[in-house]
Short mmCIF file of C-alpha atoms in Angstrom, two decimals:
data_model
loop_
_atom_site.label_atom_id
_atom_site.label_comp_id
_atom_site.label_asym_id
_atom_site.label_seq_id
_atom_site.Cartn_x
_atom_site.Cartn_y
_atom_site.Cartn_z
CA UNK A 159 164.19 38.92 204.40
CA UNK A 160 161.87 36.33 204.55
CA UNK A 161 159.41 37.64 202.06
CA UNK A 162 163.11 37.59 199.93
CA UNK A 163 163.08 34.21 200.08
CA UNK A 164 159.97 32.92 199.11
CA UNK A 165 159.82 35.48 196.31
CA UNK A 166 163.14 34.15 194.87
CA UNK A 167 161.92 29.99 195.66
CA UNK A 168 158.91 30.93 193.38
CA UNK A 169 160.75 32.73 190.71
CA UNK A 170 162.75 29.39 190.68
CA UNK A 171 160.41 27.49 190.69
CA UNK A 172 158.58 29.49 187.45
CA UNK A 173 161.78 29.60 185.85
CA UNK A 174 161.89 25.57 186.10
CA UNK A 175 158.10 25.18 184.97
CA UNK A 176 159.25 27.31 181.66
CA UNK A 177 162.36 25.56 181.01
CA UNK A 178 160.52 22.20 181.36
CA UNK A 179 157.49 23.49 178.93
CA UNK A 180 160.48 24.16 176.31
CA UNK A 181 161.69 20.83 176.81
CA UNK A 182 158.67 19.10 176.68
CA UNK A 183 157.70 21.20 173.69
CA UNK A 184 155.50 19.53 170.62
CA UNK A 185 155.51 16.00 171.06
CA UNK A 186 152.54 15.94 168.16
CA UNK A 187 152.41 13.59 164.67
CA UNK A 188 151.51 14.20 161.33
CA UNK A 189 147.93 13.75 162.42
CA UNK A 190 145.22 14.85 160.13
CA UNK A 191 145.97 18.73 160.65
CA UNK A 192 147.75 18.64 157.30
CA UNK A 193 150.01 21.51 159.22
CA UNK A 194 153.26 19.61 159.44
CA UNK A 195 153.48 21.14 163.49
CA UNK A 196 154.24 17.67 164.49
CA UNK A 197 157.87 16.19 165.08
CA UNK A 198 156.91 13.34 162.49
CA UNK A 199 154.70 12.10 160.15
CA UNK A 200 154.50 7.91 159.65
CA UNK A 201 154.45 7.12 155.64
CA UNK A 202 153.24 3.15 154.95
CA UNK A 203 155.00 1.97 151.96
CA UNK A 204 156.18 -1.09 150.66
CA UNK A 205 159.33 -2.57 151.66
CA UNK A 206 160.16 -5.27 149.05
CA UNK A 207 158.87 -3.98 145.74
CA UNK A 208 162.06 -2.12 143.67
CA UNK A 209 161.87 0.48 141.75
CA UNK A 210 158.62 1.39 143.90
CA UNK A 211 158.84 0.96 147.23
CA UNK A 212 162.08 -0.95 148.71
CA UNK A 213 163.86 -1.24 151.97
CA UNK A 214 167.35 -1.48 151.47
CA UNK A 215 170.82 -1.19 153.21
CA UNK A 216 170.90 2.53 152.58
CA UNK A 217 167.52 3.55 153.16
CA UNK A 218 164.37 3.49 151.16
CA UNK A 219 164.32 3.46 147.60
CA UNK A 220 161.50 3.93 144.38
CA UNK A 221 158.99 6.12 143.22
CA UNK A 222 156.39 5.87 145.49
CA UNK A 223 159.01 6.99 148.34
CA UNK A 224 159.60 9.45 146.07
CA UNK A 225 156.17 10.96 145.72
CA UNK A 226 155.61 10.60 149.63
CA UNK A 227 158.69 12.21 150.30
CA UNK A 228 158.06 15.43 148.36
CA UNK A 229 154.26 15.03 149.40
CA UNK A 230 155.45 15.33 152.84
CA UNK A 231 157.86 18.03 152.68
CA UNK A 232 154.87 20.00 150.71
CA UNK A 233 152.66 19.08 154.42
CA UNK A 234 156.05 20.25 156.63
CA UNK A 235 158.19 17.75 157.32
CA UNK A 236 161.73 17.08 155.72
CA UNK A 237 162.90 13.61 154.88
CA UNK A 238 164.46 12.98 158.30
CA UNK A 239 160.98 13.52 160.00
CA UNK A 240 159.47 11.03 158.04
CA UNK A 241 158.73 7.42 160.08
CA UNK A 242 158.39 4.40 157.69
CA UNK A 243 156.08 1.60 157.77
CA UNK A 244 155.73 -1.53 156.13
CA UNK A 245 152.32 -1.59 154.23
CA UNK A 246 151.81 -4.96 153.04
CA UNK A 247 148.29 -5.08 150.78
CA UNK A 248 146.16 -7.40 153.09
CA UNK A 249 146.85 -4.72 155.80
CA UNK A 250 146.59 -0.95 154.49
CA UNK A 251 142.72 -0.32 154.89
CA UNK A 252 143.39 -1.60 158.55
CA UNK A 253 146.31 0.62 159.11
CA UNK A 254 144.83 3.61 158.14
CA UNK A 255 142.15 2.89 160.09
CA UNK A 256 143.66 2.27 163.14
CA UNK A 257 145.57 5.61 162.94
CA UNK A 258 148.89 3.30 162.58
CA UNK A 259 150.00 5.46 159.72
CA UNK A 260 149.00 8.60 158.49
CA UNK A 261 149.04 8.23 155.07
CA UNK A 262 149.93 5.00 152.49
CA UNK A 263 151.47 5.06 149.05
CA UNK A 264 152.47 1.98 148.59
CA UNK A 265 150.85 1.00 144.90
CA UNK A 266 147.44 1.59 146.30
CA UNK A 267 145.17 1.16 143.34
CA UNK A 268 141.56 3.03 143.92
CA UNK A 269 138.60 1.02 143.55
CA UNK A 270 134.98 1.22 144.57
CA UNK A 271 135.15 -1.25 147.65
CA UNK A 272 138.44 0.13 149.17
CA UNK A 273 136.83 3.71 148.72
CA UNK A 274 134.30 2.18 151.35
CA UNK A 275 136.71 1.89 153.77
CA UNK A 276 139.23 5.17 153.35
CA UNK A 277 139.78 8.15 151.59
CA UNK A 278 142.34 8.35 148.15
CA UNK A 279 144.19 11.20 147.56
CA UNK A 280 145.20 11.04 143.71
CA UNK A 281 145.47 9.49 141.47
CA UNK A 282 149.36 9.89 140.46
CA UNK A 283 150.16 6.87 138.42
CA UNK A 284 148.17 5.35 136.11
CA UNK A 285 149.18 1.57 135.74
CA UNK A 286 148.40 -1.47 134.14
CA UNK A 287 148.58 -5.13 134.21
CA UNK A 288 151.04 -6.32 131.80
CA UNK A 289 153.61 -9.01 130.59
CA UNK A 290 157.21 -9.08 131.76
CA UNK A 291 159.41 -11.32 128.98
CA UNK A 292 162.84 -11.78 127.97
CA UNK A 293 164.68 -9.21 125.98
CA UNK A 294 164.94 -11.72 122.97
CA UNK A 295 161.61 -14.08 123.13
CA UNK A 296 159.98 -12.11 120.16
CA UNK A 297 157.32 -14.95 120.27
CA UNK A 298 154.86 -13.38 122.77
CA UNK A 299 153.48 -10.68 121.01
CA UNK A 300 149.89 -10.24 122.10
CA UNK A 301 147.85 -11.65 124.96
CA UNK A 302 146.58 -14.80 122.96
CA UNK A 303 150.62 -15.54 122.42
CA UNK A 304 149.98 -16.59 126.30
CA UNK A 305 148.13 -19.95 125.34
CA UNK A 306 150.53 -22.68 125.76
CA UNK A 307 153.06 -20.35 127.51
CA UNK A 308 154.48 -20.74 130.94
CA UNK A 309 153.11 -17.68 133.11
CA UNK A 310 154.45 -17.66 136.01
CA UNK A 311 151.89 -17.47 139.20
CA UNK A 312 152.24 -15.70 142.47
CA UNK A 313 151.09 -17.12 145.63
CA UNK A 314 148.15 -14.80 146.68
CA UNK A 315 147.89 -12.71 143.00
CA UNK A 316 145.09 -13.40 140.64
CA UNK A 317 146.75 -11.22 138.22
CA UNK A 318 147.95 -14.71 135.93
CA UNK A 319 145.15 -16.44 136.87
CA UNK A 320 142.50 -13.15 135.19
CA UNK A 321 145.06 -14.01 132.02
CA UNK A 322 144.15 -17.97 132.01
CA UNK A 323 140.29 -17.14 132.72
CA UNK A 324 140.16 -14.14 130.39
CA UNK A 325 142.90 -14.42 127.56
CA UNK A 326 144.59 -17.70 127.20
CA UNK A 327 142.91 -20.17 128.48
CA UNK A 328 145.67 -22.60 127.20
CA UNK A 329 148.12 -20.94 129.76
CA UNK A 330 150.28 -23.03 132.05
CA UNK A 331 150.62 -21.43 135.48
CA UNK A 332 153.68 -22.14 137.20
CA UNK A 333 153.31 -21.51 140.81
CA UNK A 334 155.87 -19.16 142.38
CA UNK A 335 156.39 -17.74 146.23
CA UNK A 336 157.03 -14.16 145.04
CA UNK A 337 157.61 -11.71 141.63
CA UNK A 338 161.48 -12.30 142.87
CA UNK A 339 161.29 -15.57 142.57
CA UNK A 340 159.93 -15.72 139.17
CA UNK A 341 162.67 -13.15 137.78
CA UNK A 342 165.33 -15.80 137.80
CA UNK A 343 162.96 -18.55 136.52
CA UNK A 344 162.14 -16.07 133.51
CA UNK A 345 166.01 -15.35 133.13
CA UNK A 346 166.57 -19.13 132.68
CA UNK A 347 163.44 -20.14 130.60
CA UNK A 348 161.68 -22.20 133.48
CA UNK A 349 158.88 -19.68 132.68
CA UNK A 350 158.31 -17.76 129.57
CA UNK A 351 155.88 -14.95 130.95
CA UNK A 352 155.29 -12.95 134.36
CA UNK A 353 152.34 -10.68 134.41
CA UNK A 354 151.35 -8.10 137.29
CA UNK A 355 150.91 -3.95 137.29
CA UNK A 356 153.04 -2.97 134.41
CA UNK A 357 155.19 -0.65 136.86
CA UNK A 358 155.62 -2.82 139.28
CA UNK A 359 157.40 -5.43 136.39
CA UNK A 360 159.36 -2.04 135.35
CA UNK A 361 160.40 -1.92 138.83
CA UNK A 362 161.91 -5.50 138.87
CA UNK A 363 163.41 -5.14 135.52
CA UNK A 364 164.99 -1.42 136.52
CA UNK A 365 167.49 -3.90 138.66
CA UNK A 366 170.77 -3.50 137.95
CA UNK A 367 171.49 -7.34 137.61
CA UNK A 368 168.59 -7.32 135.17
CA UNK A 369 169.15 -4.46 133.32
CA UNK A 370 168.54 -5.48 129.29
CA UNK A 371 167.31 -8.35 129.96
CA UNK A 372 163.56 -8.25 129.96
CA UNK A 373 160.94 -5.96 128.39
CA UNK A 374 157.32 -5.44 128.58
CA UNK A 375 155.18 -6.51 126.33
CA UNK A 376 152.90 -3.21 126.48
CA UNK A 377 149.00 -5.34 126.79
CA UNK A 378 147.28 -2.50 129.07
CA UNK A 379 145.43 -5.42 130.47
CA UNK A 380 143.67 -3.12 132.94
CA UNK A 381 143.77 0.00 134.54
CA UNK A 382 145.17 0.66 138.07
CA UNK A 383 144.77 3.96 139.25
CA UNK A 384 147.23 4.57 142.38
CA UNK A 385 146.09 6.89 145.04
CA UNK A 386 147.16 8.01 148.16
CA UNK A 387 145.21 5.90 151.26
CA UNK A 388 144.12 8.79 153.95
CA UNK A 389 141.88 7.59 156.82
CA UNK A 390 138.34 8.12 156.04
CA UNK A 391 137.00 11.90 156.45
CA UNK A 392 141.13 12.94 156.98
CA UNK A 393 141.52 16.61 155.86
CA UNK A 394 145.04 15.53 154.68
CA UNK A 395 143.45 14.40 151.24
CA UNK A 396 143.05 18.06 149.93
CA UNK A 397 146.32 18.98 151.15
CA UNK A 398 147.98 16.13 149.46
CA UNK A 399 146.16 16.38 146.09
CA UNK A 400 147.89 20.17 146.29
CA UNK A 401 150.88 18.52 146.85
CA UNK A 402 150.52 15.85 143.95
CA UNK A 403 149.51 18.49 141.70
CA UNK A 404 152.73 20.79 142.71
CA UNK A 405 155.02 17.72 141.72
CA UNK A 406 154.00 17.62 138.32
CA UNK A 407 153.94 21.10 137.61
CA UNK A 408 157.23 21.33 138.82
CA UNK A 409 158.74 18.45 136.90
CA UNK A 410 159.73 16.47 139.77
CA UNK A 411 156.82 13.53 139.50
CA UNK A 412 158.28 12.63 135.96
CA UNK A 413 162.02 12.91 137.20
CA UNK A 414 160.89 10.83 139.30
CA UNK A 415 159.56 8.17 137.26
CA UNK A 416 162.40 8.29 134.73
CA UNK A 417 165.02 7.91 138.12
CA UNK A 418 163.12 4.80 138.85
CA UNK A 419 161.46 3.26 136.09
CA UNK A 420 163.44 4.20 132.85
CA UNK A 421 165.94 1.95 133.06
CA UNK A 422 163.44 -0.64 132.41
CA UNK A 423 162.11 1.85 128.96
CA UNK A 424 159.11 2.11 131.26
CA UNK A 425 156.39 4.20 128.66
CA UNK A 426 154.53 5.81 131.60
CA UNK A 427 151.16 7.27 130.70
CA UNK A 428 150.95 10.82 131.62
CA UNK A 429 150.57 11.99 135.34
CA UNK A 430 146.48 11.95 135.72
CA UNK A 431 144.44 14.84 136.78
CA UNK A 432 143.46 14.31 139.92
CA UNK A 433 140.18 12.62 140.45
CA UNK A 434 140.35 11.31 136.97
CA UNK A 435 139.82 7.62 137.64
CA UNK A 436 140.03 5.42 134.85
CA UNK A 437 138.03 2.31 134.62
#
C-alpha cells in the first residue's frame, strides 16, 4: 500500500511537470533563426509617414507595412504575430543593433556608411528625391524653375537644402517642423515647392484630403535604394531577399504599390533585382 502511494504522488507529480512544459511552451522571438518558431517577430517601421509607414486609429497602414507583412508571413508568422516598433531615422542602426527589433523597413535607403553598421536585405524600392507642387502651378518645370521659388525646408532634412547648394541657388527655404506641415502651406501658396524621396511625397499626396491636388514634378534628383535593416551577420537577410523576391513574382509587391501610392499617379520604377544598388 505504501509503495501505492508514492508511485501514484510521483505519477502526479510527472503529470504536473508535463502539463506545465505545455504551458510554458515556446516563449522564443523572431530572432535571427529565420524559422518563424517564435510566438512573434518585432517589425521597426515608421509611424507618421502615409502611404509608407503610418500609425493610425485602425492599425498600421502603407507599403512598407505591406512588404514587412508578407516578408514576415514568408519567415512564419501571420499578421497578428507581428510586434510594431517605431523606427525613427536617427535611431534604426541602434535598434538593430541592440536586438530591439528584428528587422526595419521603414524607408531605409542603403548606403556605404550604414552598410558599416548592419546588414540590408533588398533592395525593393527604388526612390528618388523629387518635387511635390500643386496640381495647377505649371511654372516649375525643371530643377532650375526652383530659383526664386519658395521650397519648403524640414527641420533636420538636407534634402531642400542639396537643391539650394546644387540646383537653384536662388531658392528661398522656408523653414517647416515636418513634411505635414508644409502640405497645407503648399495647398495655400505660402510655399510653392516641397522636395524629399519621391515616394515618400506620393505618400502625402495619396491622402484622401489631398487627393488631386498636388503632383510630382518627376526630377530623379537621386537615387535611394530601400533595403531591409537586419543586424549585422543576421541569417535573416537571405531569407528575406527570398521573401522579397517571392512578392514580386507573385504580383503582390506592385499591388502593393498601386494600393498605396497610385492615388498620387506615383510612376514607380520597376521592383530592383536584389543587390542591384543604384548609385
Amino acid at each position: 500500500m505504501k509503495l501505492r502511494k508514492v508511485t501514484a504522488a510521483s505519477a502526479t507529480v510527472f503529470a504536473l511537470a508535463l502539463t506545465a512544459t505545455a504551458c510554458g511552451g515556446d516563449n522564443s522571438t523572431g530572432g535571427d533563426s529565420g524559422s518563424g518558431g517564435g510566438k512573434t517577430i518585432t517589425v521597426g517601421i515608421k509611424f507618421d509617414q502615409p502611404g509608407l509607414g503610418q500609425k493610425t486609429p485602425q492599425g498600421y497602414a502603407g507599403f512598407d507595412v505591406d512588404v514587412a507583412t508578407y516578408v514576415a508571413k514568408k519567415l512564419g508568422y501571420d499578421a497578428d504575430q507581428i510586434e510594431w516598433k517605431e523606427a525613427k531615422s536617427a535611431d534604426r542602426e541602434t535598434m538593430l543593433q541592440r536586438g530591439d527589433v528584428d528587422f526595419i523597413a521603414a524607408t531605409y535607403s542603403i548606403t556605404p556608411e550604414r552598410q558599416e553598421k548592419v546588414d540590408f536585405a533588398g533592395p525593393y524600392l527604388l526612390a528618388h528625391q523629387d518635387v511635390l507642387v500643386r496640381a495647377d502651378d505649371n511654372k516649375i518645370k525643371s530643377p532650375k524653375d526652383l530659383n526664386n521659388a519658395k521650397l519648403c525646408s524640414v527641420t533636420g532634412s538636407t534634402s531642400a537644402q542639396n537643391v539650394k547648394d546644387k540646383l537653384a541657388p536662388k531658392a528661398q527655404l522656408q523653414p517647416y517642423p515636418t513634411y505635414s506641415a508644409c502640405l497645407p502651406g503648399l495647398q495655400n501658396g505660402a510655399v510653392d515647392a516641397l522636395t524629399t524621396d519621391d515616394s515618400i511625397l506620393a505618400g502625402y499626396a495619396a491622402q484622401s484630403q489631398f487627393k488631386g491636388k498636388f503632383k510630382l514634378g518627376g526630377f530623379k534628383l537621386t537615387n535611394e535604394n530601400y533595403g531591409i535593416g537586419v543586424k549585422k551577420g543576421s541569417d535573416l537577410k537571405a531569407d528575406i531577399n527570398k521573401a522579397l523576391e517571392a512578392m514580386v513574382a507573385d504580383g503582390a509587391w506592385q499591388k502593393a504599390v498601386d494600393k498605396n501610392l497610385g492615388p498620387a499617379n506615383y510612376k514607380n520604377e520597376p521592383a530592383p533585382k536584389i543587390g542591384d544598388i543604384k548609385s
